CSV table of C-alpha atoms and ligand atoms in Angstrom, one decimal:
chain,number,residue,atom,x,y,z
A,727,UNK,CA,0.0,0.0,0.0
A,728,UNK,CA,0.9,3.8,-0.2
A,729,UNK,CA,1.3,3.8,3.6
A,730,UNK,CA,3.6,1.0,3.6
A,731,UNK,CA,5.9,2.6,0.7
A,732,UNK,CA,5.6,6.0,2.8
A,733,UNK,CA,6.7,4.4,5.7
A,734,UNK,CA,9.8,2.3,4.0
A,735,UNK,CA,10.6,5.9,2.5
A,736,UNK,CA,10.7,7.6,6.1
A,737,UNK,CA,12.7,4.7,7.4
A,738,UNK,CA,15.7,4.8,4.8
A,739,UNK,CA,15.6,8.4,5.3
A,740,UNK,CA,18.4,10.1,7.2
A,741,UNK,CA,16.5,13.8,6.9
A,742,UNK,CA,13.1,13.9,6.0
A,743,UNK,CA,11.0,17.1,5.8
A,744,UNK,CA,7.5,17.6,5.6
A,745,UNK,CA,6.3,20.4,3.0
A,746,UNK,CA,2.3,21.4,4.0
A,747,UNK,CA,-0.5,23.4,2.7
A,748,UNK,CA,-3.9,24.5,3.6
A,749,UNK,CA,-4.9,20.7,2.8
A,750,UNK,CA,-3.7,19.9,5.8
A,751,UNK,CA,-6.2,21.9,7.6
A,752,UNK,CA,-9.2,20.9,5.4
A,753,UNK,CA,-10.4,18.0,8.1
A,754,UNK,CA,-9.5,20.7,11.0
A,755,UNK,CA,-12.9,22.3,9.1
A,756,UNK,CA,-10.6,25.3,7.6
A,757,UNK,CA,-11.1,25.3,3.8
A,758,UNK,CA,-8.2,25.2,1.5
A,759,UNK,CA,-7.8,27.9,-1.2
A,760,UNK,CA,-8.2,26.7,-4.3
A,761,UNK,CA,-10.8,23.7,-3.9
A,762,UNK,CA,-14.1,23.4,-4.9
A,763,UNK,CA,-15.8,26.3,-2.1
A,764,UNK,CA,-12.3,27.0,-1.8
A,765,UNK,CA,-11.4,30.8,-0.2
A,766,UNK,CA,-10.3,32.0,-3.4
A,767,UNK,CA,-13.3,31.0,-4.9
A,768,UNK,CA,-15.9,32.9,-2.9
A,769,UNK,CA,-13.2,36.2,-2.8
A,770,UNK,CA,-11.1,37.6,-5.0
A,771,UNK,CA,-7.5,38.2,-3.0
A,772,UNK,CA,-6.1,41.1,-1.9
A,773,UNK,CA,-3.0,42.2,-3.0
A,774,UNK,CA,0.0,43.9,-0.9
A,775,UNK,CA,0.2,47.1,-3.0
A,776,UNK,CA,-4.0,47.6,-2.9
A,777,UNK,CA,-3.8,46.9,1.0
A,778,UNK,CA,-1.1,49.3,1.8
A,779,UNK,CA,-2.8,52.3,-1.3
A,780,UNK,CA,-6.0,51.7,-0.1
A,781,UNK,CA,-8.1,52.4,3.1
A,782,UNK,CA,-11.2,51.0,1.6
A,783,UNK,CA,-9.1,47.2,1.0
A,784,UNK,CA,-7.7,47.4,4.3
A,785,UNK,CA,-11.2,47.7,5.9
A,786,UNK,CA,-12.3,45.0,3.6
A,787,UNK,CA,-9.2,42.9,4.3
A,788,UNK,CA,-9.9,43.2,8.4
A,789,UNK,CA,-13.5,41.7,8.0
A,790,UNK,CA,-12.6,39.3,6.0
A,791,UNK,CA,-10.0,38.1,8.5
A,792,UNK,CA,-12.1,38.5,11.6
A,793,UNK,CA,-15.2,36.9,9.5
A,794,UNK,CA,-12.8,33.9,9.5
A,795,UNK,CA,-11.2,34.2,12.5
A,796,UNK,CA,-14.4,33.9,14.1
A,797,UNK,CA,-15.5,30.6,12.7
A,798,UNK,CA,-12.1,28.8,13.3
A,799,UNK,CA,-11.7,30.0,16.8
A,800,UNK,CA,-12.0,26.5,18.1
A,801,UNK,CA,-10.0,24.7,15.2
A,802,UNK,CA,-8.3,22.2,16.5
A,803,UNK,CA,-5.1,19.7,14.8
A,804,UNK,CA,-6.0,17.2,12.7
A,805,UNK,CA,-4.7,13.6,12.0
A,806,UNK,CA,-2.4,15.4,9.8
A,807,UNK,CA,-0.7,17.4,12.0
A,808,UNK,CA,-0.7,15.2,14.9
A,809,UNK,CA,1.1,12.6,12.9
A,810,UNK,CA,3.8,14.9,11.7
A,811,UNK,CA,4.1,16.1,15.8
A,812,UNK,CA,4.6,12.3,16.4
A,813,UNK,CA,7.1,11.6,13.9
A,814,UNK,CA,9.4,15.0,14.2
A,815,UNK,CA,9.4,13.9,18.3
A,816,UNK,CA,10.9,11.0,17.6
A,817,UNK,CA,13.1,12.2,15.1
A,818,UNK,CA,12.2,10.6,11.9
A,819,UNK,CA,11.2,13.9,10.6
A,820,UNK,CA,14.0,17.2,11.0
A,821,UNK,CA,11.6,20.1,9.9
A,822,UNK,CA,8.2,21.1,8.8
A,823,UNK,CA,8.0,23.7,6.2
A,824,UNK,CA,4.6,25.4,5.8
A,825,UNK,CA,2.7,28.0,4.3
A,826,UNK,CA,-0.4,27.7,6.8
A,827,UNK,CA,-1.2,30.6,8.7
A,828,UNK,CA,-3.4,28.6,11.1
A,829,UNK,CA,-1.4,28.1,14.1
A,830,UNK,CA,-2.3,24.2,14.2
A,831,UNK,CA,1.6,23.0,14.1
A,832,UNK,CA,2.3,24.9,17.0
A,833,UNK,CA,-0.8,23.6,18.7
A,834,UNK,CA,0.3,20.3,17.6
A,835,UNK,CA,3.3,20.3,19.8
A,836,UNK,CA,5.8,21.5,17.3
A,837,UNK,CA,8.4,23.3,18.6
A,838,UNK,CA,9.2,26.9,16.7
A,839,UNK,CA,12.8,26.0,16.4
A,840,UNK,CA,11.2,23.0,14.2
A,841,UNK,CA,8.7,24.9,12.0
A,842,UNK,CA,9.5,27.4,9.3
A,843,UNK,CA,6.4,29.7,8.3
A,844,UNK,CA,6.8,30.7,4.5
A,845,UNK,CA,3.7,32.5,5.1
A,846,UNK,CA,3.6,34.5,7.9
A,847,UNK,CA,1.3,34.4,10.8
A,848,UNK,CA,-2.0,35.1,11.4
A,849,UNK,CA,-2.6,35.4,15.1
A,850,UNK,CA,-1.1,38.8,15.4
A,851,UNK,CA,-0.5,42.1,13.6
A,852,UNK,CA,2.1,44.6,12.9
A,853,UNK,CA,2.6,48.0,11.5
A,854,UNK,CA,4.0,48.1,8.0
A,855,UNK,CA,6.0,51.1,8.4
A,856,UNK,CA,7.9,51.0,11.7
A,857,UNK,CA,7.0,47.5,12.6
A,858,UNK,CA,5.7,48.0,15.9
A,859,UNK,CA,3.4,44.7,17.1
A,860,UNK,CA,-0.7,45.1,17.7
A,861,UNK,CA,-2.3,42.4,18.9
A,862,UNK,CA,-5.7,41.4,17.1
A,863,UNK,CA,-8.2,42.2,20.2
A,864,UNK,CA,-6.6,45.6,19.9
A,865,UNK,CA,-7.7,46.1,16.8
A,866,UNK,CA,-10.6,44.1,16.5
A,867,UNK,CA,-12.1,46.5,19.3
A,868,UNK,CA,-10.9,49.7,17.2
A,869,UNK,CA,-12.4,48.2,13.6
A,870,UNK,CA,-16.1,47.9,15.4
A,871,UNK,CA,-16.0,51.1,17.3
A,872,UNK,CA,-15.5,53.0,14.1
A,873,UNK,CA,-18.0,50.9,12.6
A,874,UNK,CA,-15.8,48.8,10.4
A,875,UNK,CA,-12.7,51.2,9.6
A,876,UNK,CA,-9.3,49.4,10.5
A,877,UNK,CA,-7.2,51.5,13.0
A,878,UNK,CA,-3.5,52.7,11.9
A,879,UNK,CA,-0.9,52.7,13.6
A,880,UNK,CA,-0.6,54.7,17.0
A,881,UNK,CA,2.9,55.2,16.5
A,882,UNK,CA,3.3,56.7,12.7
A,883,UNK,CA,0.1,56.5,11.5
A,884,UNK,CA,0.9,53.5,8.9
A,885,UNK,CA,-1.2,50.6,8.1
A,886,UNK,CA,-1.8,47.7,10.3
A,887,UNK,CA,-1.7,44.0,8.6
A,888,UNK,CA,-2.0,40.7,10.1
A,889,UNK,CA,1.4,38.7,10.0
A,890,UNK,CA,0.9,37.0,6.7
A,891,UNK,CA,2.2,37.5,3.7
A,892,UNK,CA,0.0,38.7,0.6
A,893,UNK,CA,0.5,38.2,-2.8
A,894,UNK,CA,2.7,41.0,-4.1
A,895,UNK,CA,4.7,41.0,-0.9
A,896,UNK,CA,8.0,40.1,0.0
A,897,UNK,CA,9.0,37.2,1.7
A,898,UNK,CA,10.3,36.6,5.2
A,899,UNK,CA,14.1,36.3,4.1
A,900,UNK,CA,14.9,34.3,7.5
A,901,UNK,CA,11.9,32.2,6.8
A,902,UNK,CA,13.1,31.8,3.6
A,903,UNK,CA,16.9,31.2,4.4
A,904,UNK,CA,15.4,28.4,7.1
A,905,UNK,CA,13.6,26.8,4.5
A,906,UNK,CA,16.1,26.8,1.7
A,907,UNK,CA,18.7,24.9,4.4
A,908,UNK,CA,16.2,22.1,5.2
A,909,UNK,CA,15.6,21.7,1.9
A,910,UNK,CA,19.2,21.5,0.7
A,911,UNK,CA,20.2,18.7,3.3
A,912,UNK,CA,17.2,16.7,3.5
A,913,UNK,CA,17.0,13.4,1.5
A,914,UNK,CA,13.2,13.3,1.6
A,915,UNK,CA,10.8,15.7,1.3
A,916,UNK,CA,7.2,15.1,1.5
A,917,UNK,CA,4.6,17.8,0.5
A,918,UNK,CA,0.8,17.5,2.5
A,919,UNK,CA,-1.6,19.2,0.9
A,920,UNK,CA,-0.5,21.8,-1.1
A,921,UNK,CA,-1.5,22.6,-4.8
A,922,UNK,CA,2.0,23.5,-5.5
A,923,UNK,CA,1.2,26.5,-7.6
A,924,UNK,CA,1.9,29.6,-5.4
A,925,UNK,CA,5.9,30.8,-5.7
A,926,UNK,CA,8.4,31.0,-4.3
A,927,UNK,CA,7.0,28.3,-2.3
A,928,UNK,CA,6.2,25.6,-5.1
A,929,UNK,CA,10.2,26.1,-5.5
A,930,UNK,CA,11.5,24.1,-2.3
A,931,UNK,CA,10.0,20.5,-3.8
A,932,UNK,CA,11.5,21.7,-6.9
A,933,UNK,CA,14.8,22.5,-5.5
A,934,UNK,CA,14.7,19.2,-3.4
A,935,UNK,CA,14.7,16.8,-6.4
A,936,UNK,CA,17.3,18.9,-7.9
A,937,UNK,CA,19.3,17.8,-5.0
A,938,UNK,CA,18.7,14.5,-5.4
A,939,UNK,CA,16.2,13.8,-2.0
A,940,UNK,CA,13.3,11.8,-2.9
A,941,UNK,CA,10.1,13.6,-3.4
A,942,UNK,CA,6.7,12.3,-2.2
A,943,UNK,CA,3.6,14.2,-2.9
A,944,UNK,CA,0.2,13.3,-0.8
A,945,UNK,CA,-2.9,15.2,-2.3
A,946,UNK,CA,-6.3,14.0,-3.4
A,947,UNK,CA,-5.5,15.8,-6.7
A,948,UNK,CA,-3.2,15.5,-8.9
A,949,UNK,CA,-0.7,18.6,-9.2
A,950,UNK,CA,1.9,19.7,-11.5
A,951,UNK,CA,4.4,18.2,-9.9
A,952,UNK,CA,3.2,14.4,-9.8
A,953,UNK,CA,5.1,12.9,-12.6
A,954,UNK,CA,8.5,14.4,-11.3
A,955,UNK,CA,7.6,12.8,-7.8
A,956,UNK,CA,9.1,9.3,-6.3
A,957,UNK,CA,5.8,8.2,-5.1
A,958,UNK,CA,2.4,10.1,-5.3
A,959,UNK,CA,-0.3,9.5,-2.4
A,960,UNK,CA,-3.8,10.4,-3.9
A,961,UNK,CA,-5.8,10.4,-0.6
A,962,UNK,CA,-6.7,12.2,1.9
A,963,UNK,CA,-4.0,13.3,4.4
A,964,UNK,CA,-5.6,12.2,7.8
A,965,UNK,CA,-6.0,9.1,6.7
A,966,UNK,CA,-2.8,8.4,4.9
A,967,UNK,CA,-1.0,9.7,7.8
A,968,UNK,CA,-3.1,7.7,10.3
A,969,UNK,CA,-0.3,4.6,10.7
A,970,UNK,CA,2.0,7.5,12.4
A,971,UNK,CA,-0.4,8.3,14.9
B,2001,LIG,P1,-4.5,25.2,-2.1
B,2001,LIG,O1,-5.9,25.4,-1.7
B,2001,LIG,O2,-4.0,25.8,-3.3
B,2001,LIG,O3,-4.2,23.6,-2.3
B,2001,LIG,C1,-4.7,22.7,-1.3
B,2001,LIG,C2,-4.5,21.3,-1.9
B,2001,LIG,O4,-4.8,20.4,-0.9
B,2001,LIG,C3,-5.4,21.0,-3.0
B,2001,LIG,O5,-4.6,20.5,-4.1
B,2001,LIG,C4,-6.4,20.0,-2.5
B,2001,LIG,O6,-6.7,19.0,-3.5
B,2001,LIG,C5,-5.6,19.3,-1.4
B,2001,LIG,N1,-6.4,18.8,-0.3
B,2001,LIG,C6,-7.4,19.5,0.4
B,2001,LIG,N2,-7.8,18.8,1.4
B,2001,LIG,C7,-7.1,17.6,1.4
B,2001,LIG,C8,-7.1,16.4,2.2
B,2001,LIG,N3,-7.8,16.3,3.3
B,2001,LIG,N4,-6.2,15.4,1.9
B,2001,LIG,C9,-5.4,15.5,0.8
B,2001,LIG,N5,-5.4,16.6,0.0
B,2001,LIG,C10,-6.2,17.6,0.3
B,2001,LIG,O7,-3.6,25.5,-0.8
B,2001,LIG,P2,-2.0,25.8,-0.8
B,2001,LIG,O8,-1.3,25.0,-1.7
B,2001,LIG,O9,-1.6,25.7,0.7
B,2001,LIG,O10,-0.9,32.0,0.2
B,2001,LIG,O11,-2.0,27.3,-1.2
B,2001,LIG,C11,-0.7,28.0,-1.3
B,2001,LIG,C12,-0.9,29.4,-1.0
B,2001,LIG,O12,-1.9,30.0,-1.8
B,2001,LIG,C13,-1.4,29.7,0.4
B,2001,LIG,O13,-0.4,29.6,1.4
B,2001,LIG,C14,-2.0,31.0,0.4
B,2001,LIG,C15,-2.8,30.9,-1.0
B,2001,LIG,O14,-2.9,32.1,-1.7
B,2001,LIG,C16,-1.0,33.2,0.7
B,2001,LIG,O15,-2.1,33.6,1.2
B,2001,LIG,C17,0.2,34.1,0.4
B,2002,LIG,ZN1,3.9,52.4,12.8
């Protein structure tokens, strides 16, 4: 079986990452991005340059985010996650790379030194001029008192933006330097749920078979990458992951 072959993979590995997406999430009841109902399919992103130009896509951005923070307040990890926990504690995995902005690693039990977020981080919120740190309840109460206008920044006056990373904005470089070193010394890379079509990201699988580390891909769909992939899993995550429980 798939699970059997996944397993023998992890076993002859001597550094293994895992590579996740919002897939991961999906059975956590967080909808992925580009699925059927997906988030991208009911809204139209925003992009950095609008958010930071435009008052009116800031305000717009802010309910969005606290539409959804709202109904995932009480997400919790899935198989998925709990699995990969299992496996980096007992050290037959040596990273997770992810572009989730959920939190659900880290509630999982993995330890930050472990997890490199490509994508930022959605349970706070800084100032995209001088930096300075707002925590969401801060401006959650601000954005309803004004009836729906997101608060700037008490220090300079410039936006405030939750911790991710939109399209059209740069990348965390250390995020990025953390991920580009696990992928250059690992020997097997495994991507969970990602459709592999949002760069730079998509480029770490990429740069991993370049290096010569197997490459496993688990996703009920097929993606781009499939055919360049050691051994494709098309299943769900939870329950191909369910054996490393
Ligand atoms: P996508 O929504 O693009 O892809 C999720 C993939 O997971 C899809 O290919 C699904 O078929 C698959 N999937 C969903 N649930 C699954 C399950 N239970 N088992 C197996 N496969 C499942 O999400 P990402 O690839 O993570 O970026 O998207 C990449 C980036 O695009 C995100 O980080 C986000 C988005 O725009 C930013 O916001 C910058
Ligand atoms: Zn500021």
């Amino acid at each position: 079986t798939a699970q059997r072959e996944l397993a023998d993979f992890l076993t002859a590995a001597d550094r293994a990452v895992a590579f996740t997406g919002a897939g991961l999430s999906t059975e956590c009841g967080i909808p992925d991005f580009r699925s059927p109902g997906g988030l991208w399919s009911r809204n139209k992103p925003i992009a950095f340059g609008d958010f930071r130009a435009h008052p009116a896509a800031r305000n717009e951005a802010w309910r969005r985010k606290f539409v959804m923070d709202a109904s995932f307040a009480g997400a919790q990890p899935g198989r998925g996650h709990r699995a990969l926990a299992n496996l980096l504690a007992q050290g037959r995995l040596s990273g997770i790379i992810t572009q989730n902005i959920d939190g659900l690693h880290q509630a999982s039990g993995v330890p930050d030194m472990d997890l490199v977020e490509l994508h930022g981080n959605g349970t706070y919120a800084t100032c995209l001029d001088c930096r300075r740190r707002y925590e969401l309840g801060w401006v959650k109460t601000r954005f309803e008192a004004a009836g729906g206008i997101a608060p700037d920044c008490e220090a300079c006056g410039g936006p405030i933006k939750s911790a991710t990373i939109s399209f059209g904005q740069a990348m965390p470089e250390r995020e990025m330097a953390r991920a580009a070193a696990l992928t250059d010394t690992c020997d097997l890379f495994i991507v969970l749920g990602s459709s592999l079509v949002v760069y730079p990201a998509a480029g770490f699988p990429l740069m991993a078979r370049r290096n010569g580390a197997r490459l496993v891909i688990v996703n009920r769909q097929p993606t781009d990458f499939d055919e360049m992939a050691d051994l494709v899993v098309r299943d769900d995550i939870g329950d191909v992951l369910e054996p490393f429980l």
